[in-house]
Structures are given as C-alpha cells and as structure tokens.
C-alpha cells in the first residue's frame, strides 16, 4: 500500500475492494488510523475516515455528512434506492423513521419477544442434540429468515429469494467498476422487479409490519411509495447483519473459551458481550456520506461535493477509544460505545430486534453448551458486509 502526503492531502492508492484487504482488513484500518484522520483513496476518489472521534462526529452531523445523495459509491444504487429510508435526509427521513420504528421499540417488541425466545430455544435444543452443525446455515440464519419475514408478512417467493437479493444489494453498494458490484446490480434489479410486479398490499399478512406501513400511509403519515420502500427496509438490512453477528459470536467464543466460561458463570454479562461482539466485528464495514459543505477534520479540508467512507469497523477498533482493541473482553467497560449499529439520526432502528435475536440464541446455548470447537471459518469477500459464509462447529 502506498500512502503519501500529496500537497498536504494524505492519500493512498490502496484498493478498498481488494479481496485480500476485505478478508483481513485490520492492518488497513490501523494504517489509515495511524496515518491521518482522513485519507484520500485515489482509486475511487473518496475519503476514508477511520478514527472513532471523526466517524462519530460525521454520523452525528447529517447537515454536512448527508445521506440524501446516496450512501454508496454506485450512482445507479444511489438513484435507484433513493426512496429507502437510509438514503433520506430530514424532513422525509424523520417522518418515515417515526412510522418505521414503532414495532421495533421495546414496547412494540414485547409482542414478539416470547415467540422469538421460544423459537430460539426449540431450534437450539434440536441443534445441540446433533452435536455437529454449521454455525451459519444451521444456526445464524434461523431467526432472521423465519421470524422477521413472517412478521412482515411477505409471500413464499419473497422469502425464498430475499437472502440472496439482500447480499447482492449490499454488494451493489461498491464502486461501479467492481465485479461484485456488477453482479449485485442483477439482484437489485430482481428485487425491484419483484417489488413492482408482485408486491401488493393484499398479499401482506393482515396487521403484519408491512400492512401497518400501508395503514400509516392511509393516515397520511407517509406516502404509499414510501410504505413500499420501507417494507424492504425491514428486510434487506435485517438479514446478513444479524446472521453475521451471530456467527461471529460463535467464532469469537470458540477462539476465546475463557470468555464463554465467564458468561456461563455470569449470564448478566450477555448484553455487554453482544456489544463486544459487534465492536470486534462490525457486520457493516462502512457506508458513504456526501459532503454538503466543506468540513475540516484535523486540519484536512474535505471539500463540499466529495464523498467520504465512515468506517464503523475501524472506529470500533480505534486504540484511541478502546484499550487493547483487538482483545475480546466481554467485561469491557465501554463496549456499548461501539459503532456497529452506527450513531446519530440513521443509527440502526433494528438494533433492539437484532439484540433480542442474538440474545435469545446465546441464552439457549448458554444453558446447553460448555464449549464450542470450530473448524476453519469460510469467508467470502463482500463489498459492504463482514461475516462468515460457513463455520463447522462441534458443541460439547
Ligand atoms: C446486528 C445486526 C445489525 C447491524 C450490525 C446493523 C447495522 C446498521 C448500521 C451500521 C446502520 C447505520 C446506517 C447509516 O449510518 O447510514 C443501520 C441502519 C439501519 N438498519 Fe440496521 N443493523 C442490524 C440489524 C437491523 C435490523 C434487524 C433491521 C430491521 C428490522 C435493520 C434496519 C435498518 C434500517 C432500516 C437502517 C436505516 C436507518 C435510517 O436510515 O434511519 N437493521 N444498521
């Protein structure tokens, strides 16, 4: 990697979408953090912001770091998905989010808590009896694929294809020249076709989360078009993110068995353990923001009209914020300050649901498993997400 100070602009010709970098991004993050608070990635004409202080400042300043012109490097995705909540600025963002959040607030989740816990328990019971299984296909996929799709109330075609479409959509967030971006665009198109041709209000389960969006549209709180887009805001960002966090959890506990022992002795550490898992391995590496005004980061001017990656993954590993950041420590005092769920007005509205899913699975495992023995995790490069494709595990 070349990093240079070009006319006082810290810049690098590193390829952020290089397979090797994606599979082992930690040296890159550290180099970026050590070199400068913002580094110009010359291959893609975009800033890379890597330190905790600057990433969180950007996320909390939507008037400068705006989302309304898209949060990806791909102009086709920025235009085609401009109706999604994550690509809005206030005031449309505010009204959409208010409606969207309702079933995801602690009060709303009360309705589904018992169902999620019971499903997790029954599923883990069966898996543990098998002793050997895949932590991704057999374990992590189960709740996001079975519970959330049912809560929204979409049909079988949607359910069957959603996981592939969702992974493709996040790949399409990459630079247009990239092969993964190009193949991801096929999934974006397939998803859009499905939405336009197949998704009707009649097909949705009555009083499911999808149906409730259309009721909010009837009441004039959002538009019909926003309701359609928002239905997929429940789906697309809820799958791989939660799946990756769950399989990362199994991997981290198998690599750090003393942390699992500690959790078994003291299950009240579970909420903090989930934060620590998300801090160590952010399922979403970064999204992009568009600079609506000139902005200074540590003496470097990010010009109006430029774009900047805000790296959730790097910020959560910043040694300026987290002591021994590479150590997995479920008792870490400030683990809850990670940026795995983002921060500010776009911070993840599904975080309570994701926590509930991960917690339910880990609680069931805590009651039944003393130790995880994992084979080699299989990782597949992805433009936006960090996760494991397959992880053979034996439970004791
Ligand atoms: C462990 C699981 C999850 C992780 C790590 C995660 C991560 C994130 C992050 C980093 C953002 C910030 C986006 C930004 O800054 O622009 C975000 C936003 C979002 N997430 Fe999640 N997410 C997870 C689960 C979910 C679930 C379960 C849902 C749906 C029920 C969901 C729906 C959304 C939506 C709609 C947004 C956009 C919010 C907005 O723009 O106001 N996520 N998520």
XYZ file of C-alpha atoms and ligand atoms in Angstrom:
439
model
C 0.000 0.000 0.000
C 1.369 3.423 -0.891
C 0.452 6.197 1.429
C 1.713 9.662 0.662
C 1.190 13.247 1.630
C 0.236 14.831 -1.711
C 0.248 18.645 -1.312
C -0.791 18.121 2.321
C -3.594 15.780 1.319
C -2.967 12.399 2.937
C -3.714 9.939 0.161
C -3.351 6.286 -0.692
C -3.687 4.141 -3.811
C -4.883 1.163 -1.791
C -7.850 -0.755 -3.239
C -10.545 -0.843 -0.559
C -12.308 -3.568 -2.582
C -9.276 -5.835 -2.907
C -10.150 -9.424 -1.862
C -7.175 -9.774 0.463
C -7.890 -6.483 2.199
C -11.537 -7.427 2.670
C -10.658 -10.822 4.125
C -8.154 -9.297 6.568
C -8.999 -5.590 6.880
C -7.357 -4.927 10.270
C -3.873 -3.877 9.080
C -5.515 -1.484 6.612
C -7.715 0.092 9.301
C -4.741 0.555 11.599
C -2.618 2.099 8.845
C -5.413 4.514 7.993
C -5.949 5.498 11.650
C -2.227 5.987 12.240
C -1.601 7.908 9.031
C -4.251 10.637 9.171
C -7.786 11.316 10.358
C -8.983 11.356 6.739
C -7.163 9.706 3.823
C -7.997 10.277 0.152
C -8.419 6.903 -1.616
C -7.203 7.898 -5.061
C -8.532 4.804 -6.895
C -12.106 5.685 -6.011
C -11.969 9.438 -5.345
C -13.369 9.138 -1.860
C -12.178 9.996 1.647
C -11.665 7.262 4.212
C -12.486 8.359 7.764
C -11.278 5.775 10.261
C -10.912 7.176 13.790
C -13.654 6.905 16.400
C -13.824 10.614 17.127
C -14.197 11.606 13.469
C -16.529 8.791 12.385
C -18.933 9.516 15.255
C -18.721 13.279 14.637
C -19.617 12.699 10.962
C -22.506 10.363 11.769
C -23.941 12.934 14.154
C -23.672 15.816 11.713
C -26.147 14.949 8.913
C -26.287 18.534 7.670
C -22.695 18.191 6.466
C -22.384 14.396 6.096
C -25.655 13.855 4.323
C -27.323 10.647 3.152
C -29.866 12.089 0.720
C -27.471 11.938 -2.227
C -26.781 8.280 -1.530
C -24.645 6.322 0.896
C -22.764 4.232 -1.681
C -20.138 4.732 -4.386
C -22.529 3.429 -7.019
C -24.573 6.191 -8.724
C -27.120 3.629 -10.013
C -27.814 2.392 -6.487
C -27.870 5.917 -5.087
C -30.527 6.821 -7.664
C -32.458 3.516 -7.740
C -32.693 3.159 -3.966
C -33.192 6.837 -3.221
C -36.640 6.039 -1.794
C -35.190 3.926 1.022
C -35.052 5.433 4.472
C -31.289 5.094 4.778
C -30.853 7.379 1.734
C -33.034 10.214 3.054
C -32.304 13.399 4.933
C -34.692 15.299 7.199
C -37.567 16.050 6.970
C -38.675 12.969 4.932
C -36.259 10.810 6.934
C -37.802 11.942 10.214
C -41.405 11.144 9.258
C -40.505 7.761 7.719
C -38.408 6.752 10.684
C -41.126 7.569 13.183
C -43.520 5.135 11.489
C -40.814 2.526 10.848
C -39.598 2.418 14.450
C -42.950 1.655 16.051
C -42.829 -2.171 16.133
C -39.087 -2.069 16.867
C -39.253 -0.057 20.067
C -39.092 -2.088 23.314
C -42.880 -1.706 23.725
C -43.504 -2.972 20.172
C -41.095 -5.871 20.535
C -42.982 -7.104 23.593
C -45.482 -8.610 21.130
C -42.844 -10.872 19.597
C -40.351 -11.417 22.410
C -41.862 -14.682 23.682
C -42.289 -16.075 20.189
C -38.639 -15.334 19.332
C -37.352 -16.806 22.575
C -39.456 -19.976 22.217
C -38.376 -20.487 18.579
C -34.719 -19.978 19.510
C -34.985 -22.452 22.378
C -36.658 -25.191 20.347
C -34.198 -24.722 17.484
C -31.066 -24.735 19.643
C -32.322 -27.779 21.518
C -32.508 -29.731 18.248
C -29.125 -28.461 17.023
C -27.247 -29.220 20.220
C -28.534 -32.788 20.119
C -26.916 -33.122 16.676
C -23.560 -32.058 18.208
C -22.079 -31.076 14.802
C -23.625 -28.357 12.664
C -22.839 -25.281 10.628
C -22.946 -22.104 12.707
C -24.154 -20.093 9.705
C -26.611 -22.236 7.723
C -27.994 -24.196 10.658
C -27.826 -21.638 13.435
C -27.379 -17.977 12.492
C -29.807 -17.981 9.558
C -32.685 -19.429 11.502
C -34.224 -16.461 13.334
C -33.701 -13.718 10.755
C -35.054 -15.925 7.963
C -38.009 -17.409 9.787
C -39.202 -14.808 12.226
C -38.694 -11.476 10.522
C -40.101 -12.473 7.130
C -43.217 -13.744 8.911
C -43.579 -10.572 10.944
C -43.543 -8.515 7.774
C -45.872 -10.933 6.092
C -44.482 -11.399 2.565
C -45.097 -14.380 0.268
C -43.002 -17.535 -0.352
C -41.272 -16.134 -3.468
C -40.096 -13.141 -1.447
C -38.947 -15.297 1.458
C -37.034 -17.715 -0.744
C -35.133 -15.041 -2.628
C -34.666 -12.377 -0.006
C -31.367 -13.585 1.441
C -29.682 -13.711 -1.983
C -31.165 -10.371 -3.011
C -30.132 -8.727 0.249
C -26.498 -9.878 -0.030
C -26.488 -8.748 -3.680
C -27.898 -5.330 -2.823
C -25.093 -4.693 -0.316
C -22.516 -5.836 -2.878
C -24.006 -3.341 -5.343
C -23.081 -0.575 -2.855
C -19.471 -0.930 -4.100
C -17.687 1.019 -6.838
C -19.296 0.533 -10.298
C -16.071 -0.955 -11.768
C -16.032 -3.795 -9.289
C -17.221 -7.293 -10.391
C -19.160 -7.864 -7.167
C -20.956 -4.543 -7.675
C -21.931 -5.597 -11.197
C -23.347 -8.953 -10.132
C -25.054 -7.275 -7.163
C -26.851 -4.971 -9.609
C -28.626 -8.046 -11.032
C -30.033 -8.692 -7.561
C -31.062 -5.058 -7.202
C -32.977 -5.375 -10.486
C -34.572 -8.694 -9.474
C -35.661 -7.193 -6.165
C -37.072 -4.097 -7.854
C -38.994 -6.267 -10.363
C -40.448 -8.310 -7.536
C -41.448 -5.178 -5.651
C -43.032 -3.526 -8.676
C -44.759 -6.562 -10.169
C -45.613 -8.822 -7.263
C -45.830 -6.918 -4.029
C -49.332 -5.715 -3.411
C -50.975 -4.717 -0.235
C -53.418 -7.660 -0.497
C -50.622 -10.179 -0.369
C -49.394 -8.947 3.028
C -50.433 -10.699 6.223
C -53.113 -8.621 7.920
C -51.704 -6.401 10.664
C -48.144 -7.580 9.937
C -45.390 -4.959 9.905
C -45.813 -4.471 6.127
C -49.561 -3.978 6.421
C -49.080 -1.441 9.221
C -46.907 0.697 6.933
C -49.729 0.912 4.410
C -52.158 1.825 7.189
C -49.798 4.663 8.155
C -49.900 5.746 4.503
C -53.731 5.729 4.605
C -53.494 8.029 7.611
C -51.221 10.395 5.670
C -48.174 9.817 7.886
C -46.094 8.592 4.936
C -46.782 8.140 1.203
C -47.809 4.827 -0.425
C -44.485 4.777 -2.283
C -42.559 5.279 0.958
C -44.535 2.414 2.538
C -43.424 0.053 -0.246
C -39.765 1.015 0.109
C -39.920 0.839 3.879
C -41.178 -2.722 3.817
C -37.822 -3.658 2.367
C -36.069 -1.564 4.986
C -37.392 -4.147 7.434
C -35.950 -6.964 5.330
C -32.768 -6.089 3.471
C -30.727 -4.695 6.386
C -32.084 -7.211 8.884
C -30.738 -10.449 7.401
C -26.992 -10.679 6.783
C -26.214 -8.175 9.509
C -27.826 -10.269 12.251
C -26.650 -13.529 10.677
C -23.050 -12.269 10.601
C -23.209 -11.002 14.174
C -24.445 -14.416 15.364
C -21.834 -16.465 13.515
C -19.123 -14.004 14.599
C -20.287 -14.620 18.184
C -19.792 -18.387 17.880
C -16.380 -17.872 16.299
C -15.258 -15.411 18.970
C -16.406 -17.666 21.812
C -14.718 -20.711 20.267
C -11.464 -18.740 19.961
C -11.831 -17.336 23.490
C -13.306 -20.199 25.557
C -12.486 -18.414 28.830
C -14.946 -15.668 27.789
C -17.675 -18.277 27.278
C -16.873 -19.750 30.735
C -17.137 -16.275 32.200
C -20.503 -15.716 30.537
C -21.807 -19.079 31.739
C -20.829 -18.135 35.285
C -22.302 -14.668 34.928
C -25.105 -14.554 32.303
C -25.916 -10.962 33.248
C -22.871 -10.063 31.127
C -24.766 -11.115 27.991
C -25.900 -7.626 26.838
C -22.321 -6.364 27.187
C -20.996 -9.477 25.439
C -23.241 -8.685 22.456
C -21.824 -5.152 22.345
C -18.312 -6.545 22.458
C -19.069 -8.944 19.567
C -20.343 -6.019 17.473
C -17.340 -3.909 18.461
C -14.842 -6.600 17.459
C -16.530 -7.460 14.150
C -18.825 -4.781 12.731
C -21.151 -6.620 10.285
C -21.343 -3.451 8.125
C -17.820 -2.199 7.405
C -18.719 1.286 6.264
C -21.231 3.415 4.403
C -20.551 6.573 2.442
C -21.708 10.144 3.077
C -21.866 13.105 0.683
C -20.272 16.340 1.920
C -22.902 19.072 1.727
C -20.356 21.716 2.887
C -16.593 21.989 3.289
C -15.558 20.309 6.528
C -12.270 20.207 8.444
C -11.018 17.006 10.034
C -7.745 17.501 11.907
C -6.601 20.297 9.592
C -7.618 18.446 6.399
C -10.396 20.016 4.336
C -12.992 17.671 2.944
C -14.494 19.667 0.104
C -18.196 20.182 -0.486
C -19.383 17.674 -3.100
C -16.853 14.988 -2.170
C -17.773 11.652 -0.646
C -16.406 10.010 2.478
C -16.485 6.491 3.854
C -17.299 6.497 7.551
C -15.861 3.210 8.797
C -17.936 1.675 11.594
C -15.486 -1.241 11.728
C -12.334 0.832 12.090
C -13.878 3.288 14.574
C -14.877 0.421 16.860
C -11.283 -0.826 16.857
C -9.660 2.570 17.435
C -6.998 2.310 20.137
C -7.602 5.995 20.924
C -11.016 4.976 22.256
C -10.757 1.293 23.226
C -7.869 -0.086 25.272
C -6.337 -3.239 23.695
C -8.975 -3.060 20.978
C -8.065 -6.428 19.470
C -8.810 -8.234 22.745
C -12.260 -9.816 23.010
C -13.329 -8.882 26.536
C -16.992 -9.232 27.480
C -16.403 -7.185 30.650
C -15.053 -4.188 28.702
C -16.406 -1.044 30.361
C -17.073 0.990 27.219
C -18.084 -1.838 24.836
C -21.540 -0.252 24.468
C -19.924 2.749 22.779
C -19.100 0.711 19.646
C -20.345 1.985 16.276
C -21.519 -1.370 14.895
C -25.085 -0.027 14.812
C -23.985 3.392 13.562
C -24.784 6.546 15.524
C -26.882 9.694 15.126
C -30.122 10.059 13.154
C -29.527 6.993 10.948
C -28.359 4.715 13.773
C -29.838 1.266 13.375
C -33.570 1.231 14.173
C -33.453 -2.596 14.206
C -30.848 -2.804 16.966
C -33.343 -3.900 19.634
C -34.653 -6.661 17.400
C -31.134 -7.783 16.445
C -30.103 -7.817 20.113
C -33.213 -9.818 21.010
C -32.469 -12.411 18.319
C -28.781 -12.783 19.223
C -29.558 -12.816 22.937
C -32.248 -15.487 22.570
C -29.893 -17.787 20.680
C -26.948 -17.238 23.035
C -29.140 -17.732 26.125
C -30.318 -21.085 24.788
C -26.732 -22.050 24.031
C -25.525 -20.942 27.477
C -27.909 -23.416 29.082
C -26.673 -26.293 26.942
C -23.093 -25.794 25.707
C -19.844 -25.841 27.691
C -17.514 -25.341 24.772
C -17.540 -24.670 21.021
C -14.979 -26.342 18.806
C -14.931 -24.701 15.397
C -13.304 -25.693 12.117
C -11.877 -23.068 9.767
C -14.380 -20.291 9.028
C -15.030 -19.786 5.315
C -15.139 -16.100 4.468
C -16.201 -14.716 1.109
C -15.172 -11.192 0.106
C -18.101 -8.791 0.127
C -18.182 -5.090 -0.756
C -20.008 -3.920 2.371
C -20.508 -6.722 4.854
C -18.107 -8.634 7.064
C -19.156 -12.096 8.017
C -18.638 -15.812 7.736
C -20.107 -17.935 4.960
C -19.694 -21.261 6.716
C -18.377 -22.337 10.108
C -18.408 -26.017 11.097
C -18.884 -26.358 14.843
C -18.941 -29.182 17.358
C -20.556 -28.418 20.692
C -19.587 -30.013 23.992
C -26.610 -6.993 14.094
C -27.499 -6.540 13.246
C -27.468 -5.185 12.595
C -26.399 -4.334 12.365
C -24.938 -4.559 12.727
C -26.921 -3.154 11.723
C -26.140 -2.043 11.383
C -26.662 -0.854 10.936
C -25.898 0.357 10.735
C -24.407 0.491 10.936
C -26.761 1.324 10.324
C -26.420 2.792 10.069
C -26.623 3.274 8.671
C -26.105 4.666 8.423
O -25.302 5.182 9.227
O -26.414 5.219 7.363
C -28.066 0.720 10.226
C -29.210 1.365 9.780
C -30.381 0.697 9.509
N -30.734 -0.587 9.887
Fe -29.548 -1.892 10.853
N -28.270 -3.311 11.552
C -28.646 -4.518 12.077
C -29.931 -5.035 12.140
C -31.043 -4.450 11.575
C -32.377 -4.988 11.604
C -32.776 -6.278 12.331
C -33.174 -4.131 10.891
C -34.641 -4.202 10.587
C -35.555 -4.658 11.362
C -32.333 -3.044 10.446
C -32.754 -1.974 9.690
C -32.010 -0.837 9.464
C -32.512 0.334 8.742
C -33.855 0.478 8.088
C -31.495 1.292 8.777
C -31.537 2.709 8.208
C -31.985 3.637 9.305
C -32.076 5.098 8.930
O -31.583 5.475 7.870
O -32.653 5.858 9.718
N -31.058 -3.270 10.881
N -27.985 -0.605 10.626
